[in-house]
PDB file of C-alpha atoms in Angstrom:
ATOM      1  CA  MET P   1     -10.579 -18.356   6.869  1.00 91.00           C
ATOM      2  CA  LYS P   2     -10.945 -19.336   3.229  1.00 96.00           C
ATOM      3  CA  ASN P   3     -12.903 -16.594   1.481  1.00 98.00           C
ATOM      4  CA  ILE P   4     -11.046 -13.309   1.046  1.00 98.00           C
ATOM      5  CA  VAL P   5     -12.341 -10.078  -0.462  1.00 98.00           C
ATOM      6  CA  VAL P   6      -9.892  -7.417  -1.644  1.00 98.00           C
ATOM      7  CA  ILE P   7     -11.252  -3.927  -2.332  1.00 98.00           C
ATOM      8  CA  GLY P   8      -9.305  -1.970  -4.921  1.00 97.00           C
ATOM      9  CA  ALA P   9      -7.612  -3.391  -8.025  1.00 97.00           C
ATOM     10  CA  GLY P  10      -4.742  -0.904  -8.125  1.00 94.00           C
ATOM     11  CA  THR P  11      -1.078  -1.582  -7.383  1.00 93.00           C
ATOM     12  CA  MET P  12      -1.582  -2.696  -3.779  1.00 96.00           C
ATOM     13  CA  GLY P  13      -4.967  -4.339  -4.285  1.00 97.00           C
ATOM     14  CA  ASN P  14      -3.973  -6.573  -7.182  1.00 98.00           C
ATOM     15  CA  GLY P  15      -0.754  -7.464  -5.346  1.00 98.00           C
ATOM     16  CA  ILE P  16      -2.700  -8.494  -2.239  1.00 98.00           C
ATOM     17  CA  ALA P  17      -5.204 -10.467  -4.330  1.00 98.00           C
ATOM     18  CA  HIS P  18      -2.323 -12.186  -6.154  1.00 98.00           C
ATOM     19  CA  THR P  19      -0.659 -13.149  -2.869  1.00 98.00           C
ATOM     20  CA  PHE P  20      -3.792 -14.634  -1.295  1.00 98.00           C
ATOM     21  CA  ALA P  21      -4.782 -16.459  -4.499  1.00 98.00           C
ATOM     22  CA  GLN P  22      -1.317 -17.958  -4.958  1.00 98.00           C
ATOM     23  CA  SER P  23      -1.533 -19.205  -1.362  1.00 97.00           C
ATOM     24  CA  GLY P  24      -4.726 -21.105  -2.164  1.00 97.00           C
ATOM     25  CA  PHE P  25      -7.394 -18.723  -0.867  1.00 98.00           C
ATOM     26  CA  SER P  26     -10.576 -17.927  -2.777  1.00 98.00           C
ATOM     27  CA  VAL P  27     -10.386 -14.223  -3.622  1.00 98.00           C
ATOM     28  CA  ASN P  28     -13.068 -11.779  -4.727  1.00 98.00           C
ATOM     29  CA  LEU P  29     -11.399  -8.670  -6.177  1.00 98.00           C
ATOM     30  CA  VAL P  30     -13.636  -5.595  -6.106  1.00 98.00           C
ATOM     31  CA  ASP P  31     -13.379  -2.257  -7.891  1.00 97.00           C
ATOM     32  CA  VAL P  32     -15.978   0.229  -9.117  1.00 95.00           C
ATOM     33  CA  SER P  33     -14.302   0.156 -12.532  1.00 94.00           C
ATOM     34  CA  GLN P  34     -14.331  -2.925 -14.763  1.00 96.00           C
ATOM     35  CA  GLU P  35     -11.403  -1.378 -16.609  1.00 97.00           C
ATOM     36  CA  ALA P  36      -9.403  -1.278 -13.356  1.00 97.00           C
ATOM     37  CA  LEU P  37     -10.296  -4.917 -12.671  1.00 98.00           C
ATOM     38  CA  ASP P  38      -9.156  -5.982 -16.141  1.00 97.00           C
ATOM     39  CA  LYS P  39      -5.921  -4.035 -15.713  1.00 97.00           C
ATOM     40  CA  GLY P  40      -5.402  -5.599 -12.279  1.00 97.00           C
ATOM     41  CA  LEU P  41      -5.823  -9.132 -13.623  1.00 98.00           C
ATOM     42  CA  LYS P  42      -3.427  -8.343 -16.455  1.00 97.00           C
ATOM     43  CA  THR P  43      -0.843  -7.170 -13.915  1.00 97.00           C
ATOM     44  CA  ILE P  44      -1.293 -10.329 -11.845  1.00 98.00           C
ATOM     45  CA  THR P  45      -0.855 -12.477 -14.961  1.00 98.00           C
ATOM     46  CA  THR P  46       2.311 -10.596 -15.941  1.00 97.00           C
ATOM     47  CA  ASN P  47       3.754 -10.945 -12.445  1.00 97.00           C
ATOM     48  CA  LEU P  48       3.008 -14.676 -12.393  1.00 97.00           C
ATOM     49  CA  ASP P  49       4.803 -15.034 -15.739  1.00 97.00           C
ATOM     50  CA  ARG P  50       7.842 -13.314 -14.234  1.00 95.00           C
ATOM     51  CA  ILE P  51       7.872 -15.814 -11.379  1.00 96.00           C
ATOM     52  CA  ILE P  52       7.611 -18.675 -13.888  1.00 97.00           C
ATOM     53  CA  ALA P  53      10.530 -17.225 -15.875  1.00 96.00           C
ATOM     54  CA  LYS P  54      12.651 -17.356 -12.714  1.00 94.00           C
ATOM     55  CA  GLY P  55      11.769 -21.036 -12.246  1.00 95.00           C
ATOM     56  CA  ASN P  56       9.786 -20.463  -9.057  1.00 94.00           C
ATOM     57  CA  LEU P  57       6.306 -21.309 -10.356  1.00 95.00           C
ATOM     58  CA  THR P  58       4.697 -23.769 -12.771  1.00 96.00           C
ATOM     59  CA  GLU P  59       2.123 -23.042 -15.471  1.00 97.00           C
ATOM     60  CA  GLU P  60      -0.305 -25.235 -13.535  1.00 97.00           C
ATOM     61  CA  LYS P  61       0.140 -23.136 -10.392  1.00 97.00           C
ATOM     62  CA  LYS P  62      -0.360 -19.961 -12.424  1.00 97.00           C
ATOM     63  CA  ALA P  63      -3.646 -21.298 -13.811  1.00 98.00           C
ATOM     64  CA  GLU P  64      -4.749 -22.343 -10.318  1.00 98.00           C
ATOM     65  CA  THR P  65      -3.894 -18.906  -8.905  1.00 98.00           C
ATOM     66  CA  LEU P  66      -5.884 -17.078 -11.600  1.00 98.00           C
ATOM     67  CA  SER P  67      -8.827 -19.456 -11.143  1.00 98.00           C
ATOM     68  CA  ASN P  68      -8.919 -18.494  -7.457  1.00 98.00           C
ATOM     69  CA  ILE P  69      -9.751 -14.867  -8.359  1.00 98.00           C
ATOM     70  CA  THR P  70     -13.252 -13.620  -9.222  1.00 98.00           C
ATOM     71  CA  THR P  71     -13.911  -9.959 -10.032  1.00 98.00           C
ATOM     72  CA  TYR P  72     -16.835  -7.795  -8.936  1.00 98.00           C
ATOM     73  CA  THR P  73     -17.920  -4.206  -9.414  1.00 97.00           C
ATOM     74  CA  GLN P  74     -20.520  -4.345  -6.615  1.00 97.00           C
ATOM     75  CA  LEU P  75     -19.251  -4.641  -3.036  1.00 97.00           C
ATOM     76  CA  LYS P  76     -22.526  -6.057  -1.731  1.00 97.00           C
ATOM     77  CA  ASP P  77     -22.365  -9.016  -4.126  1.00 97.00           C
ATOM     78  CA  ALA P  78     -18.707  -9.748  -3.370  1.00 98.00           C
ATOM     79  CA  VAL P  79     -18.813  -9.979   0.428  1.00 98.00           C
ATOM     80  CA  THR P  80     -21.717 -12.372   0.997  1.00 96.00           C
ATOM     81  CA  ASN P  81     -19.520 -15.237   2.228  1.00 97.00           C
ATOM     82  CA  ALA P  82     -16.416 -13.271   3.214  1.00 98.00           C
ATOM     83  CA  ASP P  83     -14.253 -14.391   6.137  1.00 98.00           C
ATOM     84  CA  LEU P  84     -11.851 -11.456   5.700  1.00 98.00           C
ATOM     85  CA  ILE P  85     -12.071  -8.225   3.719  1.00 98.00           C
ATOM     86  CA  VAL P  86      -8.888  -6.296   2.956  1.00 98.00           C
ATOM     87  CA  GLU P  87      -9.495  -2.713   1.866  1.00 98.00           C
ATOM     88  CA  ALA P  88      -6.774  -1.368  -0.450  1.00 97.00           C
ATOM     89  CA  ALA P  89      -8.398   1.756  -1.857  1.00 94.00           C
ATOM     90  CA  THR P  90      -6.753   5.151  -2.311  1.00 89.00           C
ATOM     91  CA  GLU P  91      -5.073   6.607   0.797  1.00 89.00           C
ATOM     92  CA  ASN P  92      -7.981   8.962   1.467  1.00 90.00           C
ATOM     93  CA  GLN P  93      -9.532   9.010   4.935  1.00 92.00           C
ATOM     94  CA  ASP P  94     -13.076   9.995   3.919  1.00 95.00           C
ATOM     95  CA  LEU P  95     -13.166   7.324   1.206  1.00 96.00           C
ATOM     96  CA  LYS P  96     -11.930   4.638   3.581  1.00 97.00           C
ATOM     97  CA  LEU P  97     -14.498   5.558   6.244  1.00 97.00           C
ATOM     98  CA  LYS P  98     -17.258   5.328   3.641  1.00 97.00           C
ATOM     99  CA  ILE P  99     -16.025   1.953   2.399  1.00 97.00           C
ATOM    100  CA  PHE P 100     -15.772   0.552   5.937  1.00 98.00           C
ATOM    101  CA  ALA P 101     -19.318   1.618   6.748  1.00 98.00           C
ATOM    102  CA  GLN P 102     -20.453  -0.294   3.643  1.00 97.00           C
ATOM    103  CA  MET P 103     -18.285  -3.298   4.477  1.00 98.00           C
ATOM    104  CA  ASP P 104     -19.792  -3.397   7.956  1.00 98.00           C
ATOM    105  CA  GLU P 105     -23.316  -3.221   6.550  1.00 98.00           C
ATOM    106  CA  PHE P 106     -22.936  -5.957   3.939  1.00 98.00           C
ATOM    107  CA  ALA P 107     -20.375  -8.401   5.384  1.00 98.00           C
ATOM    108  CA  PRO P 108     -21.245 -11.418   7.569  1.00 98.00           C
ATOM    109  CA  GLU P 109     -21.259 -10.749  11.311  1.00 96.00           C
ATOM    110  CA  ASN P 110     -18.053 -12.693  12.003  1.00 97.00           C
ATOM    111  CA  CYS P 111     -16.081 -11.277   9.081  1.00 98.00           C
ATOM    112  CA  ILE P 112     -12.845  -9.449   9.950  1.00 98.00           C
ATOM    113  CA  LEU P 113     -12.398  -6.051   8.284  1.00 98.00           C
ATOM    114  CA  ALA P 114      -8.794  -5.111   7.496  1.00 98.00           C
ATOM    115  CA  THR P 115      -7.266  -2.042   5.890  1.00 98.00           C
ATOM    116  CA  ASN P 116      -4.011  -1.723   3.987  1.00 97.00           C
ATOM    117  CA  THR P 117      -3.700   1.931   5.007  1.00 95.00           C
ATOM    118  CA  SER P 118      -0.115   3.071   5.451  1.00 92.00           C
ATOM    119  CA  SER P 119      -0.852   5.881   7.902  1.00 92.00           C
ATOM    120  CA  ILE P 120      -4.531   6.472   8.784  1.00 94.00           C
ATOM    121  CA  SER P 121      -5.721   5.617  12.303  1.00 96.00           C
ATOM    122  CA  ILE P 122      -7.167   2.109  12.607  1.00 98.00           C
ATOM    123  CA  THR P 123      -9.184   3.330  15.604  1.00 98.00           C
ATOM    124  CA  LYS P 124     -10.795   6.069  13.508  1.00 97.00           C
ATOM    125  CA  ILE P 125     -11.567   3.639  10.682  1.00 97.00           C
ATOM    126  CA  ALA P 126     -13.053   1.145  13.171  1.00 98.00           C
ATOM    127  CA  ALA P 127     -15.354   3.875  14.513  1.00 98.00           C
ATOM    128  CA  ALA P 128     -17.161   3.848  11.151  1.00 98.00           C
ATOM    129  CA  THR P 129     -18.322   0.291  11.923  1.00 98.00           C
ATOM    130  CA  LYS P 130     -20.273  -1.560  14.604  1.00 98.00           C
ATOM    131  CA  ARG P 131     -17.548  -4.203  14.964  1.00 98.00           C
ATOM    132  CA  ALA P 132     -14.497  -2.285  16.157  1.00 98.00           C
ATOM    133  CA  ASP P 133     -13.143  -5.457  17.763  1.00 98.00           C
ATOM    134  CA  LYS P 134     -12.895  -7.041  14.292  1.00 98.00           C
ATOM    135  CA  VAL P 135     -11.136  -4.130  12.563  1.00 98.00           C
ATOM    136  CA  ILE P 136      -7.366  -4.297  12.058  1.00 98.00           C
ATOM    137  CA  GLY P 137      -4.572  -2.936   9.885  1.00 98.00           C
ATOM    138  CA  MET P 138      -2.664  -5.138   7.419  1.00 98.00           C
ATOM    139  CA  HIS P 139      -0.054  -2.854   5.877  1.00 98.00           C
ATOM    140  CA  PHE P 140       1.567  -4.802   3.048  1.00 98.00           C
ATOM    141  CA  MET P 141       4.685  -3.496   1.319  1.00 96.00           C
ATOM    142  CA  ASN P 142       4.986  -2.864  -2.421  1.00 92.00           C
ATOM    143  CA  PRO P 143       5.473  -5.037  -4.472  1.00 93.00           C
ATOM    144  CA  VAL P 144       3.236  -7.275  -2.357  1.00 97.00           C
ATOM    145  CA  PRO P 145       4.081 -10.677  -3.906  1.00 96.00           C
ATOM    146  CA  ILE P 146       7.792 -10.086  -3.218  1.00 95.00           C
ATOM    147  CA  MET P 147       8.090  -8.041  -0.016  1.00 96.00           C
ATOM    148  CA  LYS P 148       7.969 -10.133   3.171  1.00 97.00           C
ATOM    149  CA  LEU P 149       6.892  -7.523   5.726  1.00 98.00           C
ATOM    150  CA  VAL P 150       3.312  -6.965   6.878  1.00 98.00           C
ATOM    151  CA  GLU P 151       2.666  -4.451   9.641  1.00 98.00           C
ATOM    152  CA  ILE P 152      -0.238  -5.767  11.737  1.00 98.00           C
ATOM    153  CA  ILE P 153      -1.767  -2.726  13.430  1.00 98.00           C
ATOM    154  CA  LYS P 154      -4.103  -2.993  16.390  1.00 97.00           C
ATOM    155  CA  GLY P 155      -6.773  -0.335  16.843  1.00 97.00           C
ATOM    156  CA  TYR P 156      -7.886   0.725  20.309  1.00 97.00           C
ATOM    157  CA  SER P 157     -10.636  -1.932  20.356  1.00 97.00           C
ATOM    158  CA  THR P 158      -9.103  -4.669  18.189  1.00 98.00           C
ATOM    159  CA  SER P 159      -9.597  -7.964  20.014  1.00 98.00           C
ATOM    160  CA  LYS P 160      -6.778 -10.394  20.776  1.00 98.00           C
ATOM    161  CA  GLU P 161      -8.665 -13.045  18.817  1.00 98.00           C
ATOM    162  CA  THR P 162      -8.741 -10.827  15.715  1.00 98.00           C
ATOM    163  CA  PHE P 163      -5.071  -9.916  16.058  1.00 98.00           C
ATOM    164  CA  ASP P 164      -3.932 -13.514  16.576  1.00 98.00           C
ATOM    165  CA  SER P 165      -5.987 -14.709  13.625  1.00 98.00           C
ATOM    166  CA  ILE P 166      -4.540 -12.141  11.200  1.00 98.00           C
ATOM    167  CA  TYR P 167      -1.012 -12.536  12.581  1.00 98.00           C
ATOM    168  CA  GLU P 168      -1.057 -16.286  11.946  1.00 98.00           C
ATOM    169  CA  MET P 169      -2.774 -15.932   8.572  1.00 97.00           C
ATOM    170  CA  SER P 170      -0.003 -13.592   7.430  1.00 98.00           C
ATOM    171  CA  LYS P 171       2.500 -16.383   8.027  1.00 98.00           C
ATOM    172  CA  THR P 172       0.534 -18.713   5.735  1.00 97.00           C
ATOM    173  CA  LEU P 173       1.052 -16.121   2.986  1.00 98.00           C
ATOM    174  CA  GLY P 174       4.815 -16.463   3.430  1.00 97.00           C
ATOM    175  CA  LYS P 175       4.997 -13.052   5.093  1.00 98.00           C
ATOM    176  CA  VAL P 176       6.706 -11.877   8.264  1.00 98.00           C
ATOM    177  CA  PRO P 177       4.076 -10.125  10.426  1.00 98.00           C
ATOM    178  CA  VAL P 178       5.188  -7.424  12.853  1.00 98.00           C
ATOM    179  CA  GLU P 179       2.946  -6.180  15.662  1.00 98.00           C
ATOM    180  CA  VAL P 180       2.474  -2.398  15.641  1.00 96.00           C
ATOM    181  CA  ASN P 181       0.343  -0.034  17.717  1.00 96.00           C
ATOM    182  CA  ASP P 182      -1.993   2.568  16.259  1.00 97.00           C
ATOM    183  CA  TYR P 183      -0.116   5.858  15.882  1.00 95.00           C
ATOM    184  CA  PRO P 184       0.191   8.033  12.747  1.00 93.00           C
ATOM    185  CA  GLY P 185       2.505   6.455  10.171  1.00 94.00           C
ATOM    186  CA  PHE P 186       2.817   3.274  12.274  1.00 96.00           C
ATOM    187  CA  VAL P 187       6.504   2.202  12.113  1.00 97.00           C
ATOM    188  CA  ALA P 188       7.424   1.965   8.419  1.00 96.00           C
ATOM    189  CA  ASN P 189       6.216   5.373   7.315  1.00 96.00           C
ATOM    190  CA  ARG P 190       6.955   7.138  10.584  1.00 96.00           C
ATOM    191  CA  ILE P 191      10.623   6.469   9.842  1.00 97.00           C
ATOM    192  CA  LEU P 192      10.598   6.388   6.027  1.00 97.00           C
ATOM    193  CA  MET P 193       8.569   9.516   5.209  1.00 97.00           C
ATOM    194  CA  PRO P 194      10.670  11.975   7.263  1.00 98.00           C
ATOM    195  CA  MET P 195      13.743  10.578   5.473  1.00 98.00           C
ATOM    196  CA  ILE P 196      12.129  11.128   2.076  1.00 98.00           C
ATOM    197  CA  ASN P 197      10.934  14.576   3.134  1.00 98.00           C
ATOM    198  CA  GLU P 198      14.429  15.497   4.345  1.00 98.00           C
ATOM    199  CA  SER P 199      15.869  14.306   1.040  1.00 98.00           C
ATOM    200  CA  ILE P 200      13.470  16.626  -0.778  1.00 98.00           C
ATOM    201  CA  GLU P 201      14.449  19.408   1.657  1.00 98.00           C
ATOM    202  CA  THR P 202      18.108  18.774   0.802  1.00 98.00           C
ATOM    203  CA  LEU P 203      17.319  19.111  -2.905  1.00 98.00           C
ATOM    204  CA  TYR P 204      15.096  22.155  -2.281  1.00 98.00           C
ATOM    205  CA  ASN P 205      17.940  23.921  -0.434  1.00 97.00           C
ATOM    206  CA  GLY P 206      20.417  23.237  -3.227  1.00 97.00           C
ATOM    207  CA  VAL P 207      22.738  21.078  -1.148  1.00 98.00           C
ATOM    208  CA  ALA P 208      23.005  18.488  -3.922  1.00 98.00           C
ATOM    209  CA  GLY P 209      21.198  17.265  -7.020  1.00 98.00           C
ATOM    210  CA  VAL P 210      18.763  14.387  -7.458  1.00 98.00           C
ATOM    211  CA  GLU P 211      21.313  11.773  -8.565  1.00 97.00           C
ATOM    212  CA  GLU P 212      23.844  12.932  -6.000  1.00 98.00           C
ATOM    213  CA  ILE P 213      21.410  12.606  -3.087  1.00 98.00           C
ATOM    214  CA  ASP P 214      20.298   9.148  -4.204  1.00 98.00           C
ATOM    215  CA  THR P 215      23.888   8.030  -4.803  1.00 98.00           C
ATOM    216  CA  VAL P 216      24.945   9.074  -1.297  1.00 98.00           C
ATOM    217  CA  MET P 217      22.130   7.029   0.254  1.00 98.00           C
ATOM    218  CA  LYS P 218      22.712   3.996  -1.979  1.00 98.00           C
ATOM    219  CA  LEU P 219      26.470   3.825  -1.648  1.00 98.00           C
ATOM    220  CA  GLY P 220      26.866   5.353   1.802  1.00 98.00           C
ATOM    221  CA  MET P 221      23.923   3.735   3.597  1.00 97.00           C
ATOM    222  CA  ALA P 222      23.512   0.593   1.455  1.00 97.00           C
ATOM    223  CA  HIS P 223      19.942   1.469   0.456  1.00 96.00           C
ATOM    224  CA  PRO P 224      18.896  -0.510  -2.642  1.00 95.00           C
ATOM    225  CA  MET P 225      17.077   2.561  -3.990  1.00 96.00           C
ATOM    226  CA  GLY P 226      17.707   6.249  -3.322  1.00 98.00           C
ATOM    227  CA  PRO P 227      15.013   8.139  -1.363  1.00 98.00           C
ATOM    228  CA  LEU P 228      13.991  10.372  -4.284  1.00 98.00           C
ATOM    229  CA  GLN P 229      13.656   7.402  -6.631  1.00 98.00           C
ATOM    230  CA  LEU P 230      11.727   5.587  -3.906  1.00 97.00           C
ATOM    231  CA  ALA P 231       9.392   8.566  -3.513  1.00 98.00           C
ATOM    232  CA  ASP P 232       8.723   8.426  -7.261  1.00 98.00           C
ATOM    233  CA  PHE P 233       8.045   4.694  -6.982  1.00 96.00           C
ATOM    234  CA  ILE P 234       5.618   5.124  -4.061  1.00 94.00           C
ATOM    235  CA  GLY P 235       3.937   8.110  -5.698  1.00 95.00           C
ATOM    236  CA  LEU P 236       4.562  11.690  -4.608  1.00 97.00           C
ATOM    237  CA  ASP P 237       0.841  12.151  -3.964  1.00 96.00           C
ATOM    238  CA  VAL P 238       0.909   9.186  -1.588  1.00 93.00           C
ATOM    239  CA  CYS P 239       4.003  10.555   0.185  1.00 96.00           C
ATOM    240  CA  LEU P 240       2.265  13.908   0.599  1.00 96.00           C
ATOM    241  CA  ALA P 241      -0.917  12.296   1.942  1.00 94.00           C
ATOM    242  CA  ILE P 242       1.036  10.272   4.516  1.00 94.00           C
ATOM    243  CA  LEU P 243       3.069  13.273   5.664  1.00 96.00           C
ATOM    244  CA  ASN P 244      -0.140  15.284   6.060  1.00 96.00           C
ATOM    245  CA  VAL P 245      -1.680  12.540   8.200  1.00 94.00           C
ATOM    246  CA  MET P 246       1.420  12.476  10.394  1.00 95.00           C
ATOM    247  CA  TYR P 247       1.593  16.269  10.650  1.00 96.00           C
ATOM    248  CA  ASP P 248      -2.090  16.459  11.579  1.00 95.00           C
ATOM    249  CA  GLY P 249      -1.697  13.617  14.066  1.00 93.00           C
ATOM    250  CA  PHE P 250       1.427  14.809  15.875  1.00 95.00           C
ATOM    251  CA  LYS P 251       1.278  18.583  15.237  1.00 95.00           C
ATOM    252  CA  ASN P 252       5.065  18.403  14.990  1.00 96.00           C
ATOM    253  CA  PRO P 253       6.704  20.606  12.316  1.00 95.00           C
ATOM    254  CA  LYS P 254       9.249  17.889  11.478  1.00 94.00           C
ATOM    255  CA  TYR P 255       6.465  16.073   9.623  1.00 97.00           C
ATOM    256  CA  ALA P 256       5.359  19.115   7.578  1.00 98.00           C
ATOM    257  CA  PRO P 257       5.741  18.309   3.865  1.00 98.00           C
ATOM    258  CA  ASN P 258       8.361  20.297   1.987  1.00 98.00           C
ATOM    259  CA  PRO P 259       6.944  23.007  -0.342  1.00 98.00           C
ATOM    260  CA  LEU P 260       8.666  21.408  -3.345  1.00 98.00           C
ATOM    261  CA  LEU P 261       6.764  18.170  -2.741  1.00 98.00           C
ATOM    262  CA  VAL P 262       3.488  20.075  -2.413  1.00 98.00           C
ATOM    263  CA  ASN P 263       4.101  21.979  -5.654  1.00 98.00           C
ATOM    264  CA  MET P 264       5.087  18.857  -7.588  1.00 98.00           C
ATOM    265  CA  VAL P 265       1.882  17.095  -6.566  1.00 98.00           C
ATOM    266  CA  MET P 266      -0.206  20.135  -7.506  1.00 98.00           C
ATOM    267  CA  ALA P 267       1.551  20.168 -10.894  1.00 98.00           C
ATOM    268  CA  GLY P 268       0.717  16.499 -11.439  1.00 98.00           C
ATOM    269  CA  LYS P 269       4.345  15.353 -11.242  1.00 98.00           C
ATOM    270  CA  LEU P 270       3.630  12.215  -9.205  1.00 98.00           C
ATOM    271  CA  GLY P 271       6.542   9.959 -10.110  1.00 97.00           C
ATOM    272  CA  VAL P 272       6.428   6.711 -12.064  1.00 96.00           C
ATOM    273  CA  LYS P 273       2.614   6.688 -12.339  1.00 93.00           C
ATOM    274  CA  SER P 274       2.520  10.066 -14.144  1.00 97.00           C
ATOM    275  CA  GLY P 275       5.739   9.576 -16.104  1.00 97.00           C
ATOM    276  CA  GLU P 276       7.692  12.244 -14.254  1.00 98.00           C
ATOM    277  CA  GLY P 277       8.738  13.097 -10.720  1.00 98.00           C
ATOM    278  CA  PHE P 278      12.320  13.562  -9.651  1.00 98.00           C
ATOM    279  CA  TYR P 279      13.189  11.380 -12.639  1.00 98.00           C
ATOM    280  CA  ASP P 280      11.779  11.128 -16.161  1.00 97.00           C
ATOM    281  CA  TYR P 281      10.019   7.786 -16.781  1.00 97.00           C
ATOM    282  CA  PHE P 282       8.605   8.323 -20.256  1.00 95.00           C
ATOM    283  CA  GLU P 283      11.326   6.226 -21.912  1.00 92.00           C
ATOM    284  CA  SER P 284      12.388   4.001 -19.011  1.00 91.00           C
ATOM    285  CA  LYS P 285      10.938   3.025 -15.635  1.00 89.00           C
ATOM    286  CA  LYS P 286      14.428   2.573 -14.166  1.00 91.00           C
ATOM    287  CA  ALA P 287      15.113   6.176 -13.093  1.00 93.00           C
ATOM    288  CA  GLU P 288      17.922   6.532 -15.632  1.00 92.00           C
ATOM    289  CA  LYS P 289      17.178  10.159 -16.498  1.00 96.00           C
ATOM    290  CA  VAL P 290      16.699  13.062 -14.082  1.00 97.00           C
ATOM    291  CA  ALA P 291      13.544  15.103 -14.747  1.00 97.00           C
ATOM    292  CA  LYS P 292      14.155  18.208 -16.845  1.00 96.00           C
ATOM    293  CA  MET P 293      13.311  20.516 -13.922  1.00 95.00           C
ATOM    294  CA  PHE P 294      16.209  19.096 -11.894  1.00 97.00           C
ATOM    295  CA  SER P 295      18.752  18.400 -14.663  1.00 91.00           C
ATOM    296  CA  LYS P 296      21.865  20.507 -14.799  1.00 75.00           C
TER     297      LYS P 296
END
């Protein structure tokens, strides 16, 4: 596989495109918005400069990486010669099903269709296509160029050939692939999201404050980032969407999102992306100031 298409130029999409391009693949980055594409390329350039500053990349390699990326606003034009398409659009089931139906229609017959979904059923996504054996999950972690893990999720009909191909390709990206079966939340979010939700529950019940909860988890459990800060980093809307998928999938009340999380998302307090969540990010992105709502 040489020709990769990445759908979505947001945080995950531009990170995935960056990773493939830096590994020598030809990448077509697709988004409906030219503005989003320009922003995505700017982010990739900035991240490459950071790697150069650390002495882990040359200017020549940066130029080569950027030259490996071509942008498109029309999916049909981008996938003509695709060997693999990685969908990294918003974590919305209806949108993903629509995109996969289009991918299936326009992509070459032998092209593998992958999704970066963090919770939605691969089997359900595959059902929107006529090539369920070639549909698979590639759940990268954020930030993609740095994080080593990729969950490789098999749908009900994913073929061994497809799985083996994506598993081995992930290694060429410098990643560590882990085989996972198709259940809501997979492994990463099935464990992570209940922890985040319970942290919000702890705050909601007045057991401790934002900084106190995060400090306990950082110093007591050796987490590099507290769960409330991590929720802000992921995006509270994304956390809510994942919890809803898990709750709908398992019908188990332990996955029901806390009312505080629901209200914050409705109020537009989404974390880093909106400037405020459990912390205030208007002056610093380092979670140095607790949001006014939660400050003492």
